[in-house]
Tab-separated table of C-alpha atoms in Angstrom:
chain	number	residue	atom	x	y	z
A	147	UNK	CA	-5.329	6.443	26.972
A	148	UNK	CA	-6.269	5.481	23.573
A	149	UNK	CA	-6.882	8.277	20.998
A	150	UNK	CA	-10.283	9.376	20.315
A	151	UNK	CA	-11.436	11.280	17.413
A	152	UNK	CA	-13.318	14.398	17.511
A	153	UNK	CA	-15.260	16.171	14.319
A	154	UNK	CA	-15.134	20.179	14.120
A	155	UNK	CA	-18.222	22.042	12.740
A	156	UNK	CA	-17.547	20.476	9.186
A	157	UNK	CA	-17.581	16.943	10.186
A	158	UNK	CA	-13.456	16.601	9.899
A	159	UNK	CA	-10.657	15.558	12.044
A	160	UNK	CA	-9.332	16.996	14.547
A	161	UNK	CA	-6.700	15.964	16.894
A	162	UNK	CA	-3.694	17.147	18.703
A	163	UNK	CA	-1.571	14.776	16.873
A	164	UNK	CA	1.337	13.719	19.153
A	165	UNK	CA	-1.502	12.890	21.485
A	166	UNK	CA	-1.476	9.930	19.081
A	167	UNK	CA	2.305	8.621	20.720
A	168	UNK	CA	2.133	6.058	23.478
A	169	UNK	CA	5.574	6.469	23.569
A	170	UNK	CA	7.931	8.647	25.849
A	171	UNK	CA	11.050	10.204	24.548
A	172	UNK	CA	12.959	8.149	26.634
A	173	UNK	CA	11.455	5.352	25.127
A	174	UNK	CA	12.598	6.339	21.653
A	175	UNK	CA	16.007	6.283	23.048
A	176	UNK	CA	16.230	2.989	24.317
A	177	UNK	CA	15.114	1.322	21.333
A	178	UNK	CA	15.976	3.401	18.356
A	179	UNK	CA	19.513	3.697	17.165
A	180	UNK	CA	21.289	7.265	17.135
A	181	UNK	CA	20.997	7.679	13.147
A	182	UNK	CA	17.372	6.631	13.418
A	183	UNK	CA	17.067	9.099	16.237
A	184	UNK	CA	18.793	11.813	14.737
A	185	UNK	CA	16.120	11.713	11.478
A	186	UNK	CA	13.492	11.505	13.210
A	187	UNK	CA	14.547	14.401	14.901
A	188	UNK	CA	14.941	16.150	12.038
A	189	UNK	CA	11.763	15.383	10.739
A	190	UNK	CA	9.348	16.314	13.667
A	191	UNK	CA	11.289	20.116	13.936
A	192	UNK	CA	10.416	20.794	10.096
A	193	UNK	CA	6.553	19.539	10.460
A	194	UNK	CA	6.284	21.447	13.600
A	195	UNK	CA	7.856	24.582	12.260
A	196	UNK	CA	5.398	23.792	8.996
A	197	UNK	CA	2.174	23.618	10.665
A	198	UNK	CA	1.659	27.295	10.943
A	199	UNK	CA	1.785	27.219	7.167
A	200	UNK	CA	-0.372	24.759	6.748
A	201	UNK	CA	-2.753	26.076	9.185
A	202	UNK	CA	-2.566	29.652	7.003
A	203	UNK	CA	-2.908	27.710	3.526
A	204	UNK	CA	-6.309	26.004	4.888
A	205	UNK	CA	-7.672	29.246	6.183
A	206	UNK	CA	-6.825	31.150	3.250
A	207	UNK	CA	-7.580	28.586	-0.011
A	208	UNK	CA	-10.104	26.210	1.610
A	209	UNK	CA	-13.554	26.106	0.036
A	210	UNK	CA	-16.332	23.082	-0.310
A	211	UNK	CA	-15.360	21.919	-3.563
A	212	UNK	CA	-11.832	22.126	-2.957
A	213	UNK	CA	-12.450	19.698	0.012
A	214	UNK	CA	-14.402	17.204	-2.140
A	215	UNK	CA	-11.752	17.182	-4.891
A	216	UNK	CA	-8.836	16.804	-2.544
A	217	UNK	CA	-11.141	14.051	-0.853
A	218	UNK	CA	-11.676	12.186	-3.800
A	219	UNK	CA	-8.189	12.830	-5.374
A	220	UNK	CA	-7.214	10.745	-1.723
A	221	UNK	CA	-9.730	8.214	-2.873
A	222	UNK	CA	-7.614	6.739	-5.496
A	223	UNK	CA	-5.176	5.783	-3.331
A	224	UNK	CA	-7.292	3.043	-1.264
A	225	UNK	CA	-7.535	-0.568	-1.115
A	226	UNK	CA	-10.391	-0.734	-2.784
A	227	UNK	CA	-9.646	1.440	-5.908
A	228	UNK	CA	-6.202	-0.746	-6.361
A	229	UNK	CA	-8.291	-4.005	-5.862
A	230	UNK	CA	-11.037	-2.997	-8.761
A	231	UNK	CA	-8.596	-0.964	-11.429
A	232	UNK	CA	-5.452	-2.895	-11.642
A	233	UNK	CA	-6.975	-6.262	-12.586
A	234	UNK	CA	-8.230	-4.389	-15.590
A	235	UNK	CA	-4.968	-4.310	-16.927
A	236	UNK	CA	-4.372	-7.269	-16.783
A	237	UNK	CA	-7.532	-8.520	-18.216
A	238	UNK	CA	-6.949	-6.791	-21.542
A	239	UNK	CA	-3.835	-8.606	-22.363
A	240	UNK	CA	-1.143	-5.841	-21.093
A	241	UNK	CA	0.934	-8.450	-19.601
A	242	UNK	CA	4.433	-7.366	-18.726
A	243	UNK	CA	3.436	-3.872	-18.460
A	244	UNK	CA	0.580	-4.568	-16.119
A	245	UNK	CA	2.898	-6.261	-13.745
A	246	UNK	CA	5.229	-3.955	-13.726
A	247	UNK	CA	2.745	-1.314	-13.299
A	248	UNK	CA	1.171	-3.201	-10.379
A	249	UNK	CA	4.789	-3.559	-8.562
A	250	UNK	CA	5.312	0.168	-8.630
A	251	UNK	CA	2.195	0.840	-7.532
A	252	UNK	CA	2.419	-1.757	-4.190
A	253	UNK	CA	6.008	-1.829	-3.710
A	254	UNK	CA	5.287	2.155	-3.097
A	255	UNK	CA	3.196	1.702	-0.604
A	256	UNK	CA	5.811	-1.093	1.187
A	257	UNK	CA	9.084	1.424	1.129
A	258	UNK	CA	7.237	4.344	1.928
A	259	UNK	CA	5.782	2.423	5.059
A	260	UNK	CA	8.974	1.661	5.537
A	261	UNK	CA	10.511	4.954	5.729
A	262	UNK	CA	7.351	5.861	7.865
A	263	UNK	CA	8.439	3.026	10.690
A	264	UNK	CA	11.923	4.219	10.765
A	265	UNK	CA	11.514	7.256	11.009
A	266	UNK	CA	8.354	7.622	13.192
A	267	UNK	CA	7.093	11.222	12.858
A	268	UNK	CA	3.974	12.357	13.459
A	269	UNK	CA	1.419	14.121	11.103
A	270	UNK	CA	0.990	17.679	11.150
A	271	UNK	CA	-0.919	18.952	14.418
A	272	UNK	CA	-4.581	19.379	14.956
A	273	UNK	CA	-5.464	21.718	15.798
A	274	UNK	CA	-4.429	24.357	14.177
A	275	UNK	CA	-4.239	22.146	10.914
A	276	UNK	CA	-7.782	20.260	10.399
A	277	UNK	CA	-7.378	16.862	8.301
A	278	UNK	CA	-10.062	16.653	5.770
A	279	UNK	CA	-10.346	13.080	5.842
A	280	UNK	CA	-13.138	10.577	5.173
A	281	UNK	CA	-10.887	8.061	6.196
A	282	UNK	CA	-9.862	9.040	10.227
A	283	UNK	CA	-7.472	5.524	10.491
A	284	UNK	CA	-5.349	6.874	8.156
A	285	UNK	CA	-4.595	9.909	11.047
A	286	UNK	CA	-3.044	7.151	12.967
A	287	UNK	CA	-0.027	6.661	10.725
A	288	UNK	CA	2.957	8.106	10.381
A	289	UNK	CA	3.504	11.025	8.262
A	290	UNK	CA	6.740	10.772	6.647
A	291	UNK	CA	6.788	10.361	3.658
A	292	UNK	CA	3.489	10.267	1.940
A	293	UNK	CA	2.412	7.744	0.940
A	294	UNK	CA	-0.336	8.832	-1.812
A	295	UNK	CA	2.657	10.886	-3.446
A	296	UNK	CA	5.162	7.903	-3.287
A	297	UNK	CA	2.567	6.064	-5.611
A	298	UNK	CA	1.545	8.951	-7.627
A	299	UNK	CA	4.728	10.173	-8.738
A	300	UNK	CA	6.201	6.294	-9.079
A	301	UNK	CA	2.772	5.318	-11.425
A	302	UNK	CA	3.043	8.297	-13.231
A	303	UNK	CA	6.877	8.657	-14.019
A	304	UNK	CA	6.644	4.874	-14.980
A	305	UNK	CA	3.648	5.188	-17.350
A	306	UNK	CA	5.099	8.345	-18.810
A	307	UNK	CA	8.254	6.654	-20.243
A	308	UNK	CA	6.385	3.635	-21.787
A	309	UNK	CA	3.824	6.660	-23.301
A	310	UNK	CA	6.911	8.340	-24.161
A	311	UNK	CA	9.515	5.989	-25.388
A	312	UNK	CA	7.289	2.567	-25.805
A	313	UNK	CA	3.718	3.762	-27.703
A	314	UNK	CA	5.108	7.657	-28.331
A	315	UNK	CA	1.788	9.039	-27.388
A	316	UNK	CA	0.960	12.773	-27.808
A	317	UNK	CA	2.803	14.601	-24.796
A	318	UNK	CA	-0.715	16.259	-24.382
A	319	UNK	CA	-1.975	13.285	-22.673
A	320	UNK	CA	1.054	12.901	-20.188
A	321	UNK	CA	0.881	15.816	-19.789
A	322	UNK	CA	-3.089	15.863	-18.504
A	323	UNK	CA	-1.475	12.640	-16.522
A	324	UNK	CA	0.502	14.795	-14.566
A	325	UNK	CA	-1.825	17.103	-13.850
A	326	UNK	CA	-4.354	14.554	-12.036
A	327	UNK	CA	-0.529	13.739	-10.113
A	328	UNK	CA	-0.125	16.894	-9.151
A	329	UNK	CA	-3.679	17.123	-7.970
A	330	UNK	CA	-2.726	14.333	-5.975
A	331	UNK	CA	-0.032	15.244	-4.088
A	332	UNK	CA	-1.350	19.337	-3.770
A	333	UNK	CA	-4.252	17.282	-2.031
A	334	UNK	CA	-1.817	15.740	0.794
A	335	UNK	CA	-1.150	19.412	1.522
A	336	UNK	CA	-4.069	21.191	1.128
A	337	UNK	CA	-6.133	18.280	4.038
A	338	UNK	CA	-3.491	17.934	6.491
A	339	UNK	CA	-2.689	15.237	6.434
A	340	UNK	CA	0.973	15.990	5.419
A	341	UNK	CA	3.503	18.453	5.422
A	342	UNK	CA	5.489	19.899	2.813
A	343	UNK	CA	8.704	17.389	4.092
A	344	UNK	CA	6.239	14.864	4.012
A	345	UNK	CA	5.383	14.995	0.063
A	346	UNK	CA	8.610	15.845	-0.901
A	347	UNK	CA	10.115	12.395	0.467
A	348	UNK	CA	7.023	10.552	-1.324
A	349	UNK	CA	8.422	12.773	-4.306
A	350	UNK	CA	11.694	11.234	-4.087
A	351	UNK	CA	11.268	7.868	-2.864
A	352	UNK	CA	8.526	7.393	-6.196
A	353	UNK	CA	11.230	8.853	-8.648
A	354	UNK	CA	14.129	6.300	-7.242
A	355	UNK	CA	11.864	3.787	-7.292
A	356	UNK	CA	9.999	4.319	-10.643
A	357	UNK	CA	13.122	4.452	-12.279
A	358	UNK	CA	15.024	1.364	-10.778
A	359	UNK	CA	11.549	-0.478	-12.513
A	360	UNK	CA	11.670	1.531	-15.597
A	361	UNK	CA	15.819	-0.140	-15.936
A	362	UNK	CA	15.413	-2.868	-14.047
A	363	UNK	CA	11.693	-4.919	-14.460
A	364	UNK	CA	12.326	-6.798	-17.323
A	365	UNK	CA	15.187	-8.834	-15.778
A	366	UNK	CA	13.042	-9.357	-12.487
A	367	UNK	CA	10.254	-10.301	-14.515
A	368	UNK	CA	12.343	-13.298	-16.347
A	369	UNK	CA	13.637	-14.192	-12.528
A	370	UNK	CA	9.792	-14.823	-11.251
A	371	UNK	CA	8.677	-16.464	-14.329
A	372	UNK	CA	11.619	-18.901	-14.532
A	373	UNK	CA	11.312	-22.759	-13.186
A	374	UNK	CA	12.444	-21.315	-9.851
A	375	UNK	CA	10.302	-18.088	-9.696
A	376	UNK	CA	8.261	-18.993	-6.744
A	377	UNK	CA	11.327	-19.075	-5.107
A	378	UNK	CA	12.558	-16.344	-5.879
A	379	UNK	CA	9.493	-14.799	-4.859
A	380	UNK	CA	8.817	-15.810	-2.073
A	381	UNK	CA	12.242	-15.297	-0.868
A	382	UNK	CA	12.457	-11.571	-1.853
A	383	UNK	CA	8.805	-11.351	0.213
A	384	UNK	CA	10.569	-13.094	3.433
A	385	UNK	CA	13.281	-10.550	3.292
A	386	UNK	CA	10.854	-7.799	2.665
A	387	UNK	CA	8.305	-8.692	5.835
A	388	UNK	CA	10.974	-9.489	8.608
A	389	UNK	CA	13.112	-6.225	7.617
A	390	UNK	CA	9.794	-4.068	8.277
A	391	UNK	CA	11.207	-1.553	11.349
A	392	UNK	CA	9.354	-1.892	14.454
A	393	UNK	CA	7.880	1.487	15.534
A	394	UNK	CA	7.487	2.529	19.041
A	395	UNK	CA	3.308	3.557	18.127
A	396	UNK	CA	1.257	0.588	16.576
A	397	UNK	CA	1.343	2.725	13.411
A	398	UNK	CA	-0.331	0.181	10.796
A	399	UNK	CA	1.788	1.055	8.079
A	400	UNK	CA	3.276	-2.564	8.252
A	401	UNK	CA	-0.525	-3.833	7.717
A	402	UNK	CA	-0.549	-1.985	4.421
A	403	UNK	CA	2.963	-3.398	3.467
A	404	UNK	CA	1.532	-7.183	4.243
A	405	UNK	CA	-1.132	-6.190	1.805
A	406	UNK	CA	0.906	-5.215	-0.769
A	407	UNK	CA	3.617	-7.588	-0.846
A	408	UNK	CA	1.200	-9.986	-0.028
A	409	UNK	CA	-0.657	-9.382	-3.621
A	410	UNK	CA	2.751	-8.826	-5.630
A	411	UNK	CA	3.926	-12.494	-4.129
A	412	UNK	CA	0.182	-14.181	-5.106
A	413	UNK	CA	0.864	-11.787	-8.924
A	414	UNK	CA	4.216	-13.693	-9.346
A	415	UNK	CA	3.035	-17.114	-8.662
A	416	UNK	CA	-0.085	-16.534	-10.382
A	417	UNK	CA	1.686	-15.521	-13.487
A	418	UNK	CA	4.394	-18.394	-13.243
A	419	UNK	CA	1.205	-20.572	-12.805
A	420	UNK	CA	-0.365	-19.405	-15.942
A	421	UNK	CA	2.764	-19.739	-18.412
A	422	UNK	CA	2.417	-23.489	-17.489
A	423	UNK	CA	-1.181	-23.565	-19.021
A	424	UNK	CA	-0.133	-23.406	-22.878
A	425	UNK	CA	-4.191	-23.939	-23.371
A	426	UNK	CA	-4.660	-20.921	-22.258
A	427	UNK	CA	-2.497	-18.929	-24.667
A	428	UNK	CA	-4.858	-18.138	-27.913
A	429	UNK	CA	-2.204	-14.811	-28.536
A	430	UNK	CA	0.863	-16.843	-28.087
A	431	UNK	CA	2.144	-14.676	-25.023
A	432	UNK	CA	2.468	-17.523	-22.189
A	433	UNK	CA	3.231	-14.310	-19.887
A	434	UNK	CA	-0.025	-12.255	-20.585
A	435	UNK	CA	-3.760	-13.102	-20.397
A	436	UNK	CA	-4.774	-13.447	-23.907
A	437	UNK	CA	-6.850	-10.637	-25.509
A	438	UNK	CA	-7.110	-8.718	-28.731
A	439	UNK	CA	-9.394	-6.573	-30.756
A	440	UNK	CA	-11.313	-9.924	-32.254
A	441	UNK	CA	-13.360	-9.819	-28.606
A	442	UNK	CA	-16.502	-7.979	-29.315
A	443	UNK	CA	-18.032	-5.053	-26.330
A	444	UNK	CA	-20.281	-8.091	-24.658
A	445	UNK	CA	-17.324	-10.486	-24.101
A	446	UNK	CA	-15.247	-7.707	-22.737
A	447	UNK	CA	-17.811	-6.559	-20.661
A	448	UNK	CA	-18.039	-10.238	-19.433
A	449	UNK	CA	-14.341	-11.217	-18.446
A	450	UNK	CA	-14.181	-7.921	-16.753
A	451	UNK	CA	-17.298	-8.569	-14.468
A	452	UNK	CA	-16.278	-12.115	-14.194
A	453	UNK	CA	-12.883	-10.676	-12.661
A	454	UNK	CA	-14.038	-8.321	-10.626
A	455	UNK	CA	-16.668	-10.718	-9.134
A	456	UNK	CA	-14.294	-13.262	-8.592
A	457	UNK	CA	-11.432	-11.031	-6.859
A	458	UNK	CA	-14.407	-9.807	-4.697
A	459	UNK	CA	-15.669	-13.140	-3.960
A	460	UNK	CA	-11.932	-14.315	-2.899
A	461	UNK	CA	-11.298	-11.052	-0.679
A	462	UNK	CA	-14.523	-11.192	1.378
A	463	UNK	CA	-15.709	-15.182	1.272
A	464	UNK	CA	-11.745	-16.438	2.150
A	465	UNK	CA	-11.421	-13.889	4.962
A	466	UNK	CA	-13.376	-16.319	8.178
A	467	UNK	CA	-12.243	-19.469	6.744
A	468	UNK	CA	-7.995	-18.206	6.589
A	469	UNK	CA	-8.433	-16.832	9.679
A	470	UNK	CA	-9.680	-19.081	11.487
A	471	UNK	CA	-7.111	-21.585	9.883
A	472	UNK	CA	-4.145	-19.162	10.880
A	473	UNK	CA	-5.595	-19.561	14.411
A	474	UNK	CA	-5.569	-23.076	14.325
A	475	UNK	CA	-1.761	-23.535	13.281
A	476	UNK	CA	0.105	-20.242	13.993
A	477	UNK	CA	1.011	-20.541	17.471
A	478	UNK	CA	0.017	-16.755	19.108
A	479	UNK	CA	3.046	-14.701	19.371
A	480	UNK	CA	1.841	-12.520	21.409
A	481	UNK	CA	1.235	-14.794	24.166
A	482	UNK	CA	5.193	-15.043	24.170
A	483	UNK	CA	5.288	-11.847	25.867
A	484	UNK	CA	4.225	-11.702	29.504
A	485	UNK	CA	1.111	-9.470	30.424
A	486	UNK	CA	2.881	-6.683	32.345
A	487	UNK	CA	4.833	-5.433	29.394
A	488	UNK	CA	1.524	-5.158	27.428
A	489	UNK	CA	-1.117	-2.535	27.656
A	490	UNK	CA	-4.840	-2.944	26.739
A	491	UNK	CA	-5.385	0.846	26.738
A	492	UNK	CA	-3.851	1.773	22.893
A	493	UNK	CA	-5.832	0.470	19.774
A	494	UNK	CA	-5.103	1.559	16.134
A	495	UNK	CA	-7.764	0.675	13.395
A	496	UNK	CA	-6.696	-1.369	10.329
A	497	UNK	CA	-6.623	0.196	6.869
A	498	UNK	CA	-9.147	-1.343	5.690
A	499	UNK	CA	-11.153	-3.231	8.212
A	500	UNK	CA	-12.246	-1.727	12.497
A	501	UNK	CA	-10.683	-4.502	13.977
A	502	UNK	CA	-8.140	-3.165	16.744
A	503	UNK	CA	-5.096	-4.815	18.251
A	504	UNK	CA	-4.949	-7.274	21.205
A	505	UNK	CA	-2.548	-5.346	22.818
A	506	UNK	CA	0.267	-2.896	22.897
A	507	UNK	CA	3.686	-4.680	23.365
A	508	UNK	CA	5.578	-2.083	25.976
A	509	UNK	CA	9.417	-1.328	24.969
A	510	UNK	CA	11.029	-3.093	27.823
A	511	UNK	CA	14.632	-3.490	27.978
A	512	UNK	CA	13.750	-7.748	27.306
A	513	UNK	CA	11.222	-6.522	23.766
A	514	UNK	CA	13.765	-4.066	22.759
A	515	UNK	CA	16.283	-6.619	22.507
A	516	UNK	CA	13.546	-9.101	20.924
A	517	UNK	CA	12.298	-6.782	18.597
A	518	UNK	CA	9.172	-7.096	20.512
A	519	UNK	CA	7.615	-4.028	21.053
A	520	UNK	CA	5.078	-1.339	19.675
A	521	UNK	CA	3.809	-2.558	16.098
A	522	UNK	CA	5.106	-6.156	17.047
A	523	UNK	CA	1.393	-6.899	18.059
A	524	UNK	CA	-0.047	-5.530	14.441
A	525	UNK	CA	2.748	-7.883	12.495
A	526	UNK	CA	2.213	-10.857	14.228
A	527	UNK	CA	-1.823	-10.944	15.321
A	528	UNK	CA	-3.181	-13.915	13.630
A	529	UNK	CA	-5.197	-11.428	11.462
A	530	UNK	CA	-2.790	-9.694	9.909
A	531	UNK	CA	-0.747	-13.124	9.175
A	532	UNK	CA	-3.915	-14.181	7.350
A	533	UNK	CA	-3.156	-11.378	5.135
A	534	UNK	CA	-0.410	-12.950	3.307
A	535	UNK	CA	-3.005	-16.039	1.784
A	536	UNK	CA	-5.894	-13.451	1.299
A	537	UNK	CA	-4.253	-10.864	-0.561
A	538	UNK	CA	-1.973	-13.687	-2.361
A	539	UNK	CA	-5.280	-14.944	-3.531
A	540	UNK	CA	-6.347	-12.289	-5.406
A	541	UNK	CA	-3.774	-12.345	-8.125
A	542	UNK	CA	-3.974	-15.760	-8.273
A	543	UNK	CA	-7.218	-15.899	-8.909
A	544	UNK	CA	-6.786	-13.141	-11.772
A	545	UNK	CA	-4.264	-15.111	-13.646
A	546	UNK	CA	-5.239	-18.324	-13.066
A	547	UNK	CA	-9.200	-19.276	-12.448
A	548	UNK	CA	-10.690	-16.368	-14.764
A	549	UNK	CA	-8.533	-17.375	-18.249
A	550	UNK	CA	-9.693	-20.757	-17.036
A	551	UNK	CA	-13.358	-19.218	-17.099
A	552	UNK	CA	-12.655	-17.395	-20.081
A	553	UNK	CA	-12.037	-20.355	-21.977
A	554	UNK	CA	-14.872	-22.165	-20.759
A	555	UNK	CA	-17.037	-19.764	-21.369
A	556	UNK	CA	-15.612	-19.020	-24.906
A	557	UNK	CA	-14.209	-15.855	-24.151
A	558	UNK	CA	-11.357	-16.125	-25.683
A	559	UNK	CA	-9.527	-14.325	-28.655
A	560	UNK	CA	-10.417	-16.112	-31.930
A	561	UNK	CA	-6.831	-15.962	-33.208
């Protein structure tokens, strides 16, 4: 049977969360490997043996305004608030850093989904723990590691060493940075929707990761801008998609990590698209959209509505036309695998959208062997291959149609 949700007195959710599964054990066994096994294993002990604690922290620190800042401290980690505040930064000039910044950010969200496909364990139970959540789809992923703390701690340890060692800023104000990180990830905790295991993976996942960019960005970033960027690119996305783990549960982590490669792939092009537009470079910088102090409050105001309208515009107007294209000449994969290994009973909302899958690919001995089985049907549904255009869209249209707007509409640096 699918999962339903159900609200308790204070409008959150509640569910026994291996209820969740439409696996069997056995099932696990058959199709995950005996080191894949063996973590997991680990994993789902130390969340069950946590969950009393959790259930005690709730009961003892919970209070209404608590819940609405841990709510909206879980707000910043959404589609929407990465779609509307990253393009900023690139729309006041910040070039390199803003790309790199914008990698951290997504390629958190792919290698912790990652992690959370291989090593499929569930959220912490409920009841006795009750997920504050305004969000219930997110109850349907996995829970280790977290997510919002993989991108927390991987923005903030990367910002901190160009506030640090780059523009030497006060340590006052990293220091206040932290704080809104720690807020963050005390927030996974405090709603659970994690366990302590949980955010300490995210933890260490965001350092590796943060610092690998912090030593390592500059020469990717002279890779994707170079005559054979795109390449590059689109190569490293390739690998990146088909080495996604298939999970037993249609857990739609792997949506999340077509979104986000998706818009790093369309931020690379879109980049290596806009060096080749020397009319477009009034600072000089082929790699950064030009902008300095000369633009006065009104023009600012302008390119940043202009972008945000226009990234809008792309994300919701694109949607029925891709789709419907991906229909026409992606042949359905799903129709590859006959109709007694699938199930119509499961479902698991998208991310961002209610749509639900066609169908629940059964581990049979034939899928296993295919790598057809569980979140197969979420990877390869014709919406979720429209992804890749959609979300590659957006950065394009960032780095390439609004500097051509802004110079059309004078909004340009003087200089």
């Amino acid at each position: 049977m699918p999962p339903h949700f159900q609200l308790d007195e204070d409008n959150d959710v509640i569910h026994d969360a291996e209820a969740f599964s439409l696996a069997t054990e056995s099932a696990y066994q058959a199709a995950y490997s005996p080191l894949r096994l063996y973590l997991r294993q680990l994993v789902v002990d130390k969340v069950k043996r946590e969950n009393p604690k959790l259930a005690a922290i709730q009961h003892r620190y919970r209070s209404p305004g608590l819940d609405r800042l841990f709510v909206f401290s879980g707000m910043l980690g959404n589609h929407s608030f990465f779609m509307i505040a990253l393009p900023f930064l690139h729309t006041f000039g910040m070039g390199a850093f803003a790309r790199g910044l914008t990698f951290v950010v997504l390629w958190s969200i792919y290698f912790s989904g990652f992690v959370k496909d291989y090593i499929s364990a569930p959220r912490p139970a409920s009841p006795p723990v009750v997920q504050i959540t305004r969000s219930p789809a997110h109850t349907l992923e996995y829970g280790f590691p977290s997510t919002h703390t993989t991108y927390a701690v991987a923005t903030i340890v990367y910002i901190s060493h160009f506030m640090l060692n780059v523009w030497h800023i006060s340590t006052v104000w990293v220091g206040l940075m932290w704080i809104c990180g720690v807020t963050i990830v005390v927030g996974r905790i405090y709603c659970g929707l994690h366990s302590f295991i949980d955010v300490v993976g995210g933890i260490v996942i965001g350092i590796i990761e943060a610092l690998c960019f912090v030593f390592f960005f500059d020469r990717m970033d002279a890779l994707m801008l170079s005559t054979a960027g795109p390449l590059y690119s689109i190569a490293i996305f390739y690998f990146a998609m088909s080495s996604i783990p298939r999970s037993l549960d249609p857990c739609p982590c792997c949506i999340d990590s077509f979104c986000a490669t998706s818009v790093t792939l369309g931020l690379s092009i879109g980049y290596w698209i806009h060096a080749r537009l020397p009319f477009l470079w009034h600072t000089g910088q082929s790699d950064a959209i030009s902008w300095d102090l000369s633009l006065t409050l009104t023009q600012n105001a302008l390119r940043c509505l202009i972008t945000i309208v226009l990234v809008v515009a792309w994300k919701v107007g694109s949607k029925p036309f891709i789709v419907s294209m991906v229909k026409y000449l992606v042949p359905d994969y799903l129709s590859q695998v006959s109709s007694e290994e699938c199930s119509d009973d499961s479902s698991a909302k998208d991310s961002d959208s209610d749509c639900k899958q066609d169908c629940y690919v059964a581990p049979t001995a034939s899928n296993i062997k295919n790598r057809r089985y569980g979140s197969y049907a979420l990877m390869v549904s014709h919406e979720n291959l429209a992804r890749i255009p959609i979300y590659s869209g957006i950065p394009i249209t960032m780095c390439v149609v609004s500097p051509l707007l802004f110079y059309m509409f004078g909004l340009m640096p003087s200089s």
